[in-house]
Amino acid sequence: MYIYLFLLNFQRKYSYSLQAKKKLSLIFLCVIFGIVLIDLCQKSISAVTIYVITPTFYRISQKPDLVRLCNTFKLVDNMHWIVVEDSLVRTAVPSTHLNAASPKDRKKYHIKGSNQRNAGIEWLRKHRVSRYHKGVVYFADDDNTYDPRLFNEMRTLNMGATWPVGIVGGSSWEAPDDPNRIIGFWTGYKPFRRFPIDMAAFAINLDLLFIYPNASFDYKHVEQQEGALLSQLGFKSAMDLEPRAEGCSKVGFRRIFSRGAHFLPSCELFS
């Protein structure tokens, strides 16, 4: 009788122990699966290539402007820099150097950089790695400063995104009014435009350049080149863009004015 009770008690303890082990094993597998899933998501985001198109032209401040921009881009992973015009500094950033002439009568239209940006767009259309390759396209002028964290913000966009910009349009900053969804913009220049944003205030999904193969910049829409392109890419207004930079509460870009600075006549000591 005692032997029977001992065996019964042992069987129950062993059964409970086995069930506990199964539960612990299941919990352990769930934790491992969660860690792997998070790691895969992070790798998927970092796998998105950011293509930065920078139009540039010769001026006395061109080289220092490009050096400053290059130093920022070296802090950003998985980026390809497309510099379009006549000068490219030595850089560790993966880059492509293109040339595109501006119209001879460009002063008539008061528009700069459209042909250069279009050359960058066409290069992307001709050199896509595969239809499954994920990318983001951003237009970064060489006379601006950029926070490297801004580029991580744009990696997760769906179709197009926007964020605040600083020292632009005669204002210390420009941004959407509401942090949760875009219902209007605070801007000092023509606030009633369909796209009241700066060239550096938006980025787009690379896929859009293939969905809309004829979308490009032009020399017709003076001071409205942003809207001229975005409207061809399926956006009805800037309200269709996704707010980034913590609900458009952080400024990740600021304009500087080296192009407009006055320099004394001098010779170049180093080329």
PDB file of C-alpha atoms in Angstrom:
ATOM      1  CA  MET A   1       0.000   0.000   0.000  1.00  0.00           C
ATOM      2  CA  TYR A   2       2.779   2.427   0.938  1.00  0.00           C
ATOM      3  CA  ILE A   3       4.684   1.504  -2.188  1.00  0.00           C
ATOM      4  CA  TYR A   4       1.579   2.255  -4.306  1.00  0.00           C
ATOM      5  CA  LEU A   5       1.115   5.695  -2.678  1.00  0.00           C
ATOM      6  CA  PHE A   6       4.811   6.486  -3.146  1.00  0.00           C
ATOM      7  CA  LEU A   7       4.654   5.603  -6.823  1.00  0.00           C
ATOM      8  CA  LEU A   8       1.444   7.615  -7.297  1.00  0.00           C
ATOM      9  CA  ASN A   9       2.962  10.666  -5.590  1.00  0.00           C
ATOM     10  CA  PHE A  10       6.156  10.337  -7.654  1.00  0.00           C
ATOM     11  CA  GLN A  11       4.132  10.085 -10.860  1.00  0.00           C
ATOM     12  CA  ARG A  12       2.165  13.256 -10.011  1.00  0.00           C
ATOM     13  CA  LYS A  13       5.332  15.231  -9.182  1.00  0.00           C
ATOM     14  CA  TYR A  14       7.003  14.034 -12.362  1.00  0.00           C
ATOM     15  CA  SER A  15       3.900  14.951 -14.377  1.00  0.00           C
ATOM     16  CA  TYR A  16       3.770  18.430 -12.841  1.00  0.00           C
ATOM     17  CA  SER A  17       7.505  18.856 -13.417  1.00  0.00           C
ATOM     18  CA  LEU A  18       7.122  17.822 -17.058  1.00  0.00           C
ATOM     19  CA  GLN A  19       4.259  20.275 -17.603  1.00  0.00           C
ATOM     20  CA  ALA A  20       6.285  23.062 -15.992  1.00  0.00           C
ATOM     21  CA  LYS A  21       9.219  22.276 -18.252  1.00  0.00           C
ATOM     22  CA  LYS A  22       6.947  22.376 -21.293  1.00  0.00           C
ATOM     23  CA  LYS A  23       5.577  25.780 -20.238  1.00  0.00           C
ATOM     24  CA  LEU A  24       9.058  27.148 -19.590  1.00  0.00           C
ATOM     25  CA  SER A  25      10.230  25.823 -22.949  1.00  0.00           C
ATOM     26  CA  LEU A  26       7.264  27.466 -24.668  1.00  0.00           C
ATOM     27  CA  ILE A  27       7.946  30.800 -22.930  1.00  0.00           C
ATOM     28  CA  PHE A  28      11.622  30.561 -23.849  1.00  0.00           C
ATOM     29  CA  LEU A  29      10.776  29.903 -27.513  1.00  0.00           C
ATOM     30  CA  CYS A  30       8.368  32.865 -27.554  1.00  0.00           C
ATOM     31  CA  VAL A  31      11.065  35.159 -26.139  1.00  0.00           C
ATOM     32  CA  ILE A  32      13.609  33.950 -28.711  1.00  0.00           C
ATOM     33  CA  PHE A  33      11.070  34.389 -31.514  1.00  0.00           C
ATOM     34  CA  GLY A  34      10.315  37.930 -30.332  1.00  0.00           C
ATOM     35  CA  ILE A  35      14.004  38.860 -30.255  1.00  0.00           C
ATOM     36  CA  VAL A  36      14.546  37.442 -33.751  1.00  0.00           C
ATOM     37  CA  LEU A  37      11.461  39.267 -35.052  1.00  0.00           C
ATOM     38  CA  ILE A  38      12.633  42.609 -33.619  1.00  0.00           C
ATOM     39  CA  ASP A  39      16.092  42.061 -35.107  1.00  0.00           C
ATOM     40  CA  LEU A  40      14.597  41.276 -38.524  1.00  0.00           C
ATOM     41  CA  CYS A  41      12.438  44.418 -38.387  1.00  0.00           C
ATOM     42  CA  GLN A  42      15.458  46.555 -37.526  1.00  0.00           C
ATOM     43  CA  LYS A  43      17.474  44.992 -40.342  1.00  0.00           C
ATOM     44  CA  SER A  44      14.571  45.531 -42.748  1.00  0.00           C
ATOM     45  CA  ILE A  45      14.456  49.248 -41.883  1.00  0.00           C
ATOM     46  CA  SER A  46      18.228  49.661 -42.132  1.00  0.00           C
ATOM     47  CA  ALA A  47      18.145  47.854 -45.501  1.00  0.00           C
ATOM     48  CA  VAL A  48      16.243  50.782 -47.015  1.00  0.00           C
ATOM     49  CA  THR A  49      18.736  52.751 -49.113  1.00  0.00           C
ATOM     50  CA  ILE A  50      18.501  56.536 -48.958  1.00  0.00           C
ATOM     51  CA  TYR A  51      19.346  58.209 -52.270  1.00  0.00           C
ATOM     52  CA  VAL A  52      20.337  61.835 -51.762  1.00  0.00           C
ATOM     53  CA  ILE A  53      20.378  64.019 -54.890  1.00  0.00           C
ATOM     54  CA  THR A  54      22.465  67.193 -54.583  1.00  0.00           C
ATOM     55  CA  PRO A  55      22.626  69.739 -57.413  1.00  0.00           C
ATOM     56  CA  THR A  56      25.721  71.927 -57.224  1.00  0.00           C
ATOM     57  CA  PHE A  57      27.487  74.658 -59.205  1.00  0.00           C
ATOM     58  CA  TYR A  58      30.845  76.366 -59.050  1.00  0.00           C
ATOM     59  CA  ARG A  59      31.289  79.187 -56.546  1.00  0.00           C
ATOM     60  CA  ILE A  60      33.982  80.095 -54.068  1.00  0.00           C
ATOM     61  CA  SER A  61      32.187  78.303 -51.206  1.00  0.00           C
ATOM     62  CA  GLN A  62      31.345  75.151 -53.184  1.00  0.00           C
ATOM     63  CA  LYS A  63      34.108  72.926 -51.823  1.00  0.00           C
ATOM     64  CA  PRO A  64      33.614  73.736 -48.133  1.00  0.00           C
ATOM     65  CA  ASP A  65      29.860  73.325 -48.606  1.00  0.00           C
ATOM     66  CA  LEU A  66      30.343  69.855 -50.109  1.00  0.00           C
ATOM     67  CA  VAL A  67      32.877  68.877 -47.443  1.00  0.00           C
ATOM     68  CA  ARG A  68      30.431  69.856 -44.691  1.00  0.00           C
ATOM     69  CA  LEU A  69      27.660  67.873 -46.368  1.00  0.00           C
ATOM     70  CA  CYS A  70      29.927  64.874 -46.861  1.00  0.00           C
ATOM     71  CA  ASN A  71      30.905  64.832 -43.189  1.00  0.00           C
ATOM     72  CA  THR A  72      27.224  64.615 -42.272  1.00  0.00           C
ATOM     73  CA  PHE A  73      26.502  61.832 -44.756  1.00  0.00           C
ATOM     74  CA  LYS A  74      29.390  59.714 -43.441  1.00  0.00           C
ATOM     75  CA  LEU A  75      27.386  59.351 -40.228  1.00  0.00           C
ATOM     76  CA  VAL A  76      24.418  57.809 -42.075  1.00  0.00           C
ATOM     77  CA  ASP A  77      24.317  54.080 -42.897  1.00  0.00           C
ATOM     78  CA  ASN A  78      23.203  52.694 -46.249  1.00  0.00           C
ATOM     79  CA  MET A  79      23.174  55.955 -48.190  1.00  0.00           C
ATOM     80  CA  HIS A  80      24.047  56.698 -51.829  1.00  0.00           C
ATOM     81  CA  TRP A  81      24.925  60.288 -52.664  1.00  0.00           C
ATOM     82  CA  ILE A  82      24.252  61.587 -56.192  1.00  0.00           C
ATOM     83  CA  VAL A  83      26.115  64.842 -56.848  1.00  0.00           C
ATOM     84  CA  VAL A  84      25.131  66.513 -60.087  1.00  0.00           C
ATOM     85  CA  GLU A  85      27.322  69.137 -61.765  1.00  0.00           C
ATOM     86  CA  ASP A  86      30.990  69.913 -61.800  1.00  0.00           C
ATOM     87  CA  SER A  87      32.752  69.123 -58.530  1.00  0.00           C
ATOM     88  CA  LEU A  88      32.964  66.171 -56.164  1.00  0.00           C
ATOM     89  CA  VAL A  89      35.189  66.139 -53.113  1.00  0.00           C
ATOM     90  CA  ARG A  90      37.044  63.032 -51.970  1.00  0.00           C
ATOM     91  CA  THR A  91      34.569  61.117 -49.879  1.00  0.00           C
ATOM     92  CA  ALA A  92      34.025  57.809 -48.119  1.00  0.00           C
ATOM     93  CA  VAL A  93      30.306  58.013 -48.904  1.00  0.00           C
ATOM     94  CA  PRO A  94      29.116  55.764 -51.780  1.00  0.00           C
ATOM     95  CA  SER A  95      28.471  58.303 -54.507  1.00  0.00           C
ATOM     96  CA  THR A  96      27.775  58.963 -58.167  1.00  0.00           C
ATOM     97  CA  HIS A  97      29.020  62.029 -60.031  1.00  0.00           C
ATOM     98  CA  LEU A  98      26.870  63.291 -62.908  1.00  0.00           C
ATOM     99  CA  ASN A  99      26.856  66.343 -65.148  1.00  0.00           C
ATOM    100  CA  ALA A 100      23.808  68.236 -66.396  1.00  0.00           C
ATOM    101  CA  ALA A 101      23.922  71.712 -67.917  1.00  0.00           C
ATOM    102  CA  SER A 102      21.434  74.363 -66.844  1.00  0.00           C
ATOM    103  CA  PRO A 103      19.511  76.310 -69.519  1.00  0.00           C
ATOM    104  CA  LYS A 104      21.425  79.298 -70.873  1.00  0.00           C
ATOM    105  CA  ASP A 105      18.474  81.543 -70.078  1.00  0.00           C
ATOM    106  CA  ARG A 106      17.889  80.097 -66.578  1.00  0.00           C
ATOM    107  CA  LYS A 107      18.011  83.592 -65.067  1.00  0.00           C
ATOM    108  CA  LYS A 108      14.831  84.315 -66.981  1.00  0.00           C
ATOM    109  CA  TYR A 109      12.963  81.694 -64.931  1.00  0.00           C
ATOM    110  CA  HIS A 110      14.706  82.234 -61.557  1.00  0.00           C
ATOM    111  CA  ILE A 111      14.864  78.462 -61.093  1.00  0.00           C
ATOM    112  CA  LYS A 112      18.032  76.581 -60.125  1.00  0.00           C
ATOM    113  CA  GLY A 113      18.904  72.919 -60.068  1.00  0.00           C
ATOM    114  CA  SER A 114      15.976  71.400 -61.988  1.00  0.00           C
ATOM    115  CA  ASN A 115      18.084  69.794 -64.721  1.00  0.00           C
ATOM    116  CA  GLN A 116      20.529  68.503 -62.126  1.00  0.00           C
ATOM    117  CA  ARG A 117      17.779  66.968 -59.983  1.00  0.00           C
ATOM    118  CA  ASN A 118      16.219  65.420 -63.097  1.00  0.00           C
ATOM    119  CA  ALA A 119      19.584  63.890 -64.007  1.00  0.00           C
ATOM    120  CA  GLY A 120      19.684  62.282 -60.568  1.00  0.00           C
ATOM    121  CA  ILE A 121      16.131  60.982 -60.973  1.00  0.00           C
ATOM    122  CA  GLU A 122      16.918  59.467 -64.381  1.00  0.00           C
ATOM    123  CA  TRP A 123      20.038  57.810 -62.982  1.00  0.00           C
ATOM    124  CA  LEU A 124      17.911  56.148 -60.303  1.00  0.00           C
ATOM    125  CA  ARG A 125      15.434  54.909 -62.908  1.00  0.00           C
ATOM    126  CA  LYS A 126      18.206  53.356 -64.991  1.00  0.00           C
ATOM    127  CA  HIS A 127      20.212  51.815 -62.155  1.00  0.00           C
ATOM    128  CA  ARG A 128      17.688  50.212 -59.849  1.00  0.00           C
ATOM    129  CA  VAL A 129      19.095  47.070 -58.239  1.00  0.00           C
ATOM    130  CA  SER A 130      15.801  45.150 -58.501  1.00  0.00           C
ATOM    131  CA  ARG A 131      12.071  45.752 -58.309  1.00  0.00           C
ATOM    132  CA  TYR A 132      12.200  44.548 -54.702  1.00  0.00           C
ATOM    133  CA  HIS A 133      14.930  46.990 -53.691  1.00  0.00           C
ATOM    134  CA  LYS A 134      13.636  49.456 -51.092  1.00  0.00           C
ATOM    135  CA  GLY A 135      14.757  53.044 -51.261  1.00  0.00           C
ATOM    136  CA  VAL A 136      13.980  56.625 -50.287  1.00  0.00           C
ATOM    137  CA  VAL A 137      14.751  59.678 -52.443  1.00  0.00           C
ATOM    138  CA  TYR A 138      15.737  62.984 -50.846  1.00  0.00           C
ATOM    139  CA  PHE A 139      16.855  66.246 -52.456  1.00  0.00           C
ATOM    140  CA  ALA A 140      19.607  67.858 -50.366  1.00  0.00           C
ATOM    141  CA  ASP A 141      21.087  71.155 -51.528  1.00  0.00           C
ATOM    142  CA  ASP A 142      24.756  71.673 -50.752  1.00  0.00           C
ATOM    143  CA  ASP A 143      24.334  74.960 -48.879  1.00  0.00           C
ATOM    144  CA  ASN A 144      22.277  73.497 -46.024  1.00  0.00           C
ATOM    145  CA  THR A 145      23.000  71.623 -42.794  1.00  0.00           C
ATOM    146  CA  TYR A 146      21.349  68.322 -41.848  1.00  0.00           C
ATOM    147  CA  ASP A 147      20.975  66.362 -38.627  1.00  0.00           C
ATOM    148  CA  PRO A 148      21.984  62.709 -39.331  1.00  0.00           C
ATOM    149  CA  ARG A 149      18.972  61.534 -37.303  1.00  0.00           C
ATOM    150  CA  LEU A 150      16.720  63.010 -39.985  1.00  0.00           C
ATOM    151  CA  PHE A 151      17.722  60.222 -42.376  1.00  0.00           C
ATOM    152  CA  ASN A 152      16.636  57.492 -39.974  1.00  0.00           C
ATOM    153  CA  GLU A 153      13.258  59.234 -39.767  1.00  0.00           C
ATOM    154  CA  MET A 154      12.741  59.023 -43.525  1.00  0.00           C
ATOM    155  CA  ARG A 155      13.652  55.323 -43.809  1.00  0.00           C
ATOM    156  CA  THR A 156      10.245  54.268 -42.457  1.00  0.00           C
ATOM    157  CA  LEU A 157       8.042  56.398 -44.725  1.00  0.00           C
ATOM    158  CA  ASN A 158       5.335  54.734 -46.815  1.00  0.00           C
ATOM    159  CA  MET A 159       4.906  57.013 -49.840  1.00  0.00           C
ATOM    160  CA  GLY A 160       6.115  60.444 -48.762  1.00  0.00           C
ATOM    161  CA  ALA A 161       6.934  62.277 -45.534  1.00  0.00           C
ATOM    162  CA  THR A 162       7.650  65.789 -44.289  1.00  0.00           C
ATOM    163  CA  TRP A 163       9.253  67.456 -41.249  1.00  0.00           C
ATOM    164  CA  PRO A 164      10.060  70.944 -39.936  1.00  0.00           C
ATOM    165  CA  VAL A 165      12.829  73.022 -41.493  1.00  0.00           C
ATOM    166  CA  GLY A 166      14.741  75.906 -39.963  1.00  0.00           C
ATOM    167  CA  ILE A 167      15.811  79.341 -41.238  1.00  0.00           C
ATOM    168  CA  VAL A 168      13.787  79.309 -44.440  1.00  0.00           C
ATOM    169  CA  GLY A 169      11.359  81.618 -46.199  1.00  0.00           C
ATOM    170  CA  GLY A 170      12.229  84.528 -43.946  1.00  0.00           C
ATOM    171  CA  SER A 171      11.174  82.537 -40.846  1.00  0.00           C
ATOM    172  CA  SER A 172      13.177  80.828 -38.123  1.00  0.00           C
ATOM    173  CA  TRP A 173      11.254  77.625 -38.893  1.00  0.00           C
ATOM    174  CA  GLU A 174       8.417  76.176 -40.967  1.00  0.00           C
ATOM    175  CA  ALA A 175       6.329  73.123 -40.079  1.00  0.00           C
ATOM    176  CA  PRO A 176       2.822  71.599 -40.048  1.00  0.00           C
ATOM    177  CA  ASP A 177       0.416  73.082 -37.509  1.00  0.00           C
ATOM    178  CA  ASP A 178      -0.696  69.808 -35.891  1.00  0.00           C
ATOM    179  CA  PRO A 179       1.767  67.186 -34.565  1.00  0.00           C
ATOM    180  CA  ASN A 180      -0.514  64.178 -35.164  1.00  0.00           C
ATOM    181  CA  ARG A 181      -1.791  64.804 -38.683  1.00  0.00           C
ATOM    182  CA  ILE A 182      -1.135  67.429 -41.298  1.00  0.00           C
ATOM    183  CA  ILE A 183      -4.045  69.866 -41.508  1.00  0.00           C
ATOM    184  CA  GLY A 184      -2.108  73.021 -42.334  1.00  0.00           C
ATOM    185  CA  PHE A 185       1.345  74.577 -42.406  1.00  0.00           C
ATOM    186  CA  TRP A 186       3.046  77.423 -40.627  1.00  0.00           C
ATOM    187  CA  THR A 187       5.059  79.119 -43.360  1.00  0.00           C
ATOM    188  CA  GLY A 188       6.063  82.669 -44.113  1.00  0.00           C
ATOM    189  CA  TYR A 189       5.958  82.364 -47.901  1.00  0.00           C
ATOM    190  CA  LYS A 190       2.653  81.859 -49.770  1.00  0.00           C
ATOM    191  CA  PRO A 191       1.002  79.691 -47.094  1.00  0.00           C
ATOM    192  CA  PHE A 192      -1.991  78.915 -49.325  1.00  0.00           C
ATOM    193  CA  ARG A 193       0.016  76.903 -51.848  1.00  0.00           C
ATOM    194  CA  ARG A 194      -1.005  73.247 -52.236  1.00  0.00           C
ATOM    195  CA  PHE A 195       2.559  72.323 -51.255  1.00  0.00           C
ATOM    196  CA  PRO A 196       3.845  75.069 -48.914  1.00  0.00           C
ATOM    197  CA  ILE A 197       7.083  73.219 -48.126  1.00  0.00           C
ATOM    198  CA  ASP A 198      10.794  73.588 -48.813  1.00  0.00           C
ATOM    199  CA  MET A 199      12.769  71.244 -51.091  1.00  0.00           C
ATOM    200  CA  ALA A 200      14.530  69.829 -48.025  1.00  0.00           C
ATOM    201  CA  ALA A 201      11.267  69.279 -46.125  1.00  0.00           C
ATOM    202  CA  PHE A 202      10.159  66.066 -47.824  1.00  0.00           C
ATOM    203  CA  ALA A 203      11.324  62.661 -49.056  1.00  0.00           C
ATOM    204  CA  ILE A 204       9.585  60.105 -51.266  1.00  0.00           C
ATOM    205  CA  ASN A 205       9.479  56.348 -51.767  1.00  0.00           C
ATOM    206  CA  LEU A 206      11.771  55.234 -54.605  1.00  0.00           C
ATOM    207  CA  ASP A 207       8.894  53.179 -56.076  1.00  0.00           C
ATOM    208  CA  LEU A 208       7.044  56.373 -57.031  1.00  0.00           C
ATOM    209  CA  LEU A 209       9.673  57.222 -59.650  1.00  0.00           C
ATOM    210  CA  PHE A 210       8.752  53.988 -61.442  1.00  0.00           C
ATOM    211  CA  ILE A 211       5.004  54.196 -60.898  1.00  0.00           C
ATOM    212  CA  TYR A 212       5.116  57.684 -62.450  1.00  0.00           C
ATOM    213  CA  PRO A 213       7.962  57.388 -65.008  1.00  0.00           C
ATOM    214  CA  ASN A 214       7.435  60.878 -66.460  1.00  0.00           C
ATOM    215  CA  ALA A 215       7.500  62.802 -63.185  1.00  0.00           C
ATOM    216  CA  SER A 216      10.246  65.436 -63.164  1.00  0.00           C
ATOM    217  CA  PHE A 217      11.158  69.009 -62.280  1.00  0.00           C
ATOM    218  CA  ASP A 218      10.757  71.837 -64.790  1.00  0.00           C
ATOM    219  CA  TYR A 219      11.650  75.478 -65.434  1.00  0.00           C
ATOM    220  CA  LYS A 220       8.055  76.709 -65.470  1.00  0.00           C
ATOM    221  CA  HIS A 221       6.820  76.682 -61.872  1.00  0.00           C
ATOM    222  CA  VAL A 222       8.837  79.443 -60.242  1.00  0.00           C
ATOM    223  CA  GLU A 223       9.346  78.834 -56.497  1.00  0.00           C
ATOM    224  CA  GLN A 224       6.955  75.882 -56.674  1.00  0.00           C
ATOM    225  CA  GLN A 225       9.254  73.080 -57.802  1.00  0.00           C
ATOM    226  CA  GLU A 226       8.373  70.953 -54.772  1.00  0.00           C
ATOM    227  CA  GLY A 227       4.696  70.951 -55.682  1.00  0.00           C
ATOM    228  CA  ALA A 228       5.449  70.505 -59.385  1.00  0.00           C
ATOM    229  CA  LEU A 229       7.139  67.183 -58.645  1.00  0.00           C
ATOM    230  CA  LEU A 230       4.898  65.918 -55.833  1.00  0.00           C
ATOM    231  CA  SER A 231       1.715  66.560 -57.817  1.00  0.00           C
ATOM    232  CA  GLN A 232       3.110  64.354 -60.605  1.00  0.00           C
ATOM    233  CA  LEU A 233       3.802  61.595 -58.079  1.00  0.00           C
ATOM    234  CA  GLY A 234       0.167  61.224 -57.026  1.00  0.00           C
ATOM    235  CA  PHE A 235       0.022  63.638 -54.080  1.00  0.00           C
ATOM    236  CA  LYS A 236      -2.964  65.981 -54.178  1.00  0.00           C
ATOM    237  CA  SER A 237      -1.494  68.335 -51.589  1.00  0.00           C
ATOM    238  CA  ALA A 238       1.057  68.437 -48.784  1.00  0.00           C
ATOM    239  CA  MET A 239      -1.683  67.096 -46.487  1.00  0.00           C
ATOM    240  CA  ASP A 240      -1.041  63.657 -48.054  1.00  0.00           C
ATOM    241  CA  LEU A 241       2.472  63.538 -46.613  1.00  0.00           C
ATOM    242  CA  GLU A 242       3.282  61.717 -43.366  1.00  0.00           C
ATOM    243  CA  PRO A 243       4.518  63.802 -40.394  1.00  0.00           C
ATOM    244  CA  ARG A 244       7.967  62.774 -39.155  1.00  0.00           C
ATOM    245  CA  ALA A 245      10.525  64.048 -36.600  1.00  0.00           C
ATOM    246  CA  GLU A 246       8.371  63.279 -33.532  1.00  0.00           C
ATOM    247  CA  GLY A 247       5.163  64.637 -34.967  1.00  0.00           C
ATOM    248  CA  CYS A 248       6.961  67.459 -36.773  1.00  0.00           C
ATOM    249  CA  SER A 249       8.173  68.847 -33.447  1.00  0.00           C
ATOM    250  CA  LYS A 250      11.925  68.625 -34.140  1.00  0.00           C
ATOM    251  CA  VAL A 251      13.958  70.577 -36.692  1.00  0.00           C
ATOM    252  CA  GLY A 252      16.439  68.347 -38.528  1.00  0.00           C
ATOM    253  CA  PHE A 253      17.453  70.745 -41.293  1.00  0.00           C
ATOM    254  CA  ARG A 254      18.596  74.360 -41.368  1.00  0.00           C
ATOM    255  CA  ARG A 255      19.435  76.585 -44.263  1.00  0.00           C
ATOM    256  CA  ILE A 256      22.663  78.547 -44.267  1.00  0.00           C
ATOM    257  CA  PHE A 257      23.598  81.380 -46.549  1.00  0.00           C
ATOM    258  CA  SER A 258      27.077  80.722 -47.885  1.00  0.00           C
ATOM    259  CA  ARG A 259      25.828  81.311 -51.417  1.00  0.00           C
ATOM    260  CA  GLY A 260      24.737  84.799 -50.541  1.00  0.00           C
ATOM    261  CA  ALA A 261      27.812  85.644 -48.490  1.00  0.00           C
ATOM    262  CA  HIS A 262      30.125  88.388 -49.726  1.00  0.00           C
ATOM    263  CA  PHE A 263      33.765  87.467 -50.191  1.00  0.00           C
ATOM    264  CA  LEU A 264      36.768  89.684 -50.847  1.00  0.00           C
ATOM    265  CA  PRO A 265      38.553  89.016 -54.173  1.00  0.00           C
ATOM    266  CA  SER A 266      41.133  86.291 -53.634  1.00  0.00           C
ATOM    267  CA  CYS A 267      42.914  83.494 -55.409  1.00  0.00           C
ATOM    268  CA  GLU A 268      42.470  79.788 -54.700  1.00  0.00           C
ATOM    269  CA  LEU A 269      45.498  78.396 -52.882  1.00  0.00           C
ATOM    270  CA  PHE A 270      44.412  74.755 -53.057  1.00  0.00           C
ATOM    271  CA  SER A 271      42.378  72.946 -55.707  1.00  0.00           C
TER     272      SER A 271
END
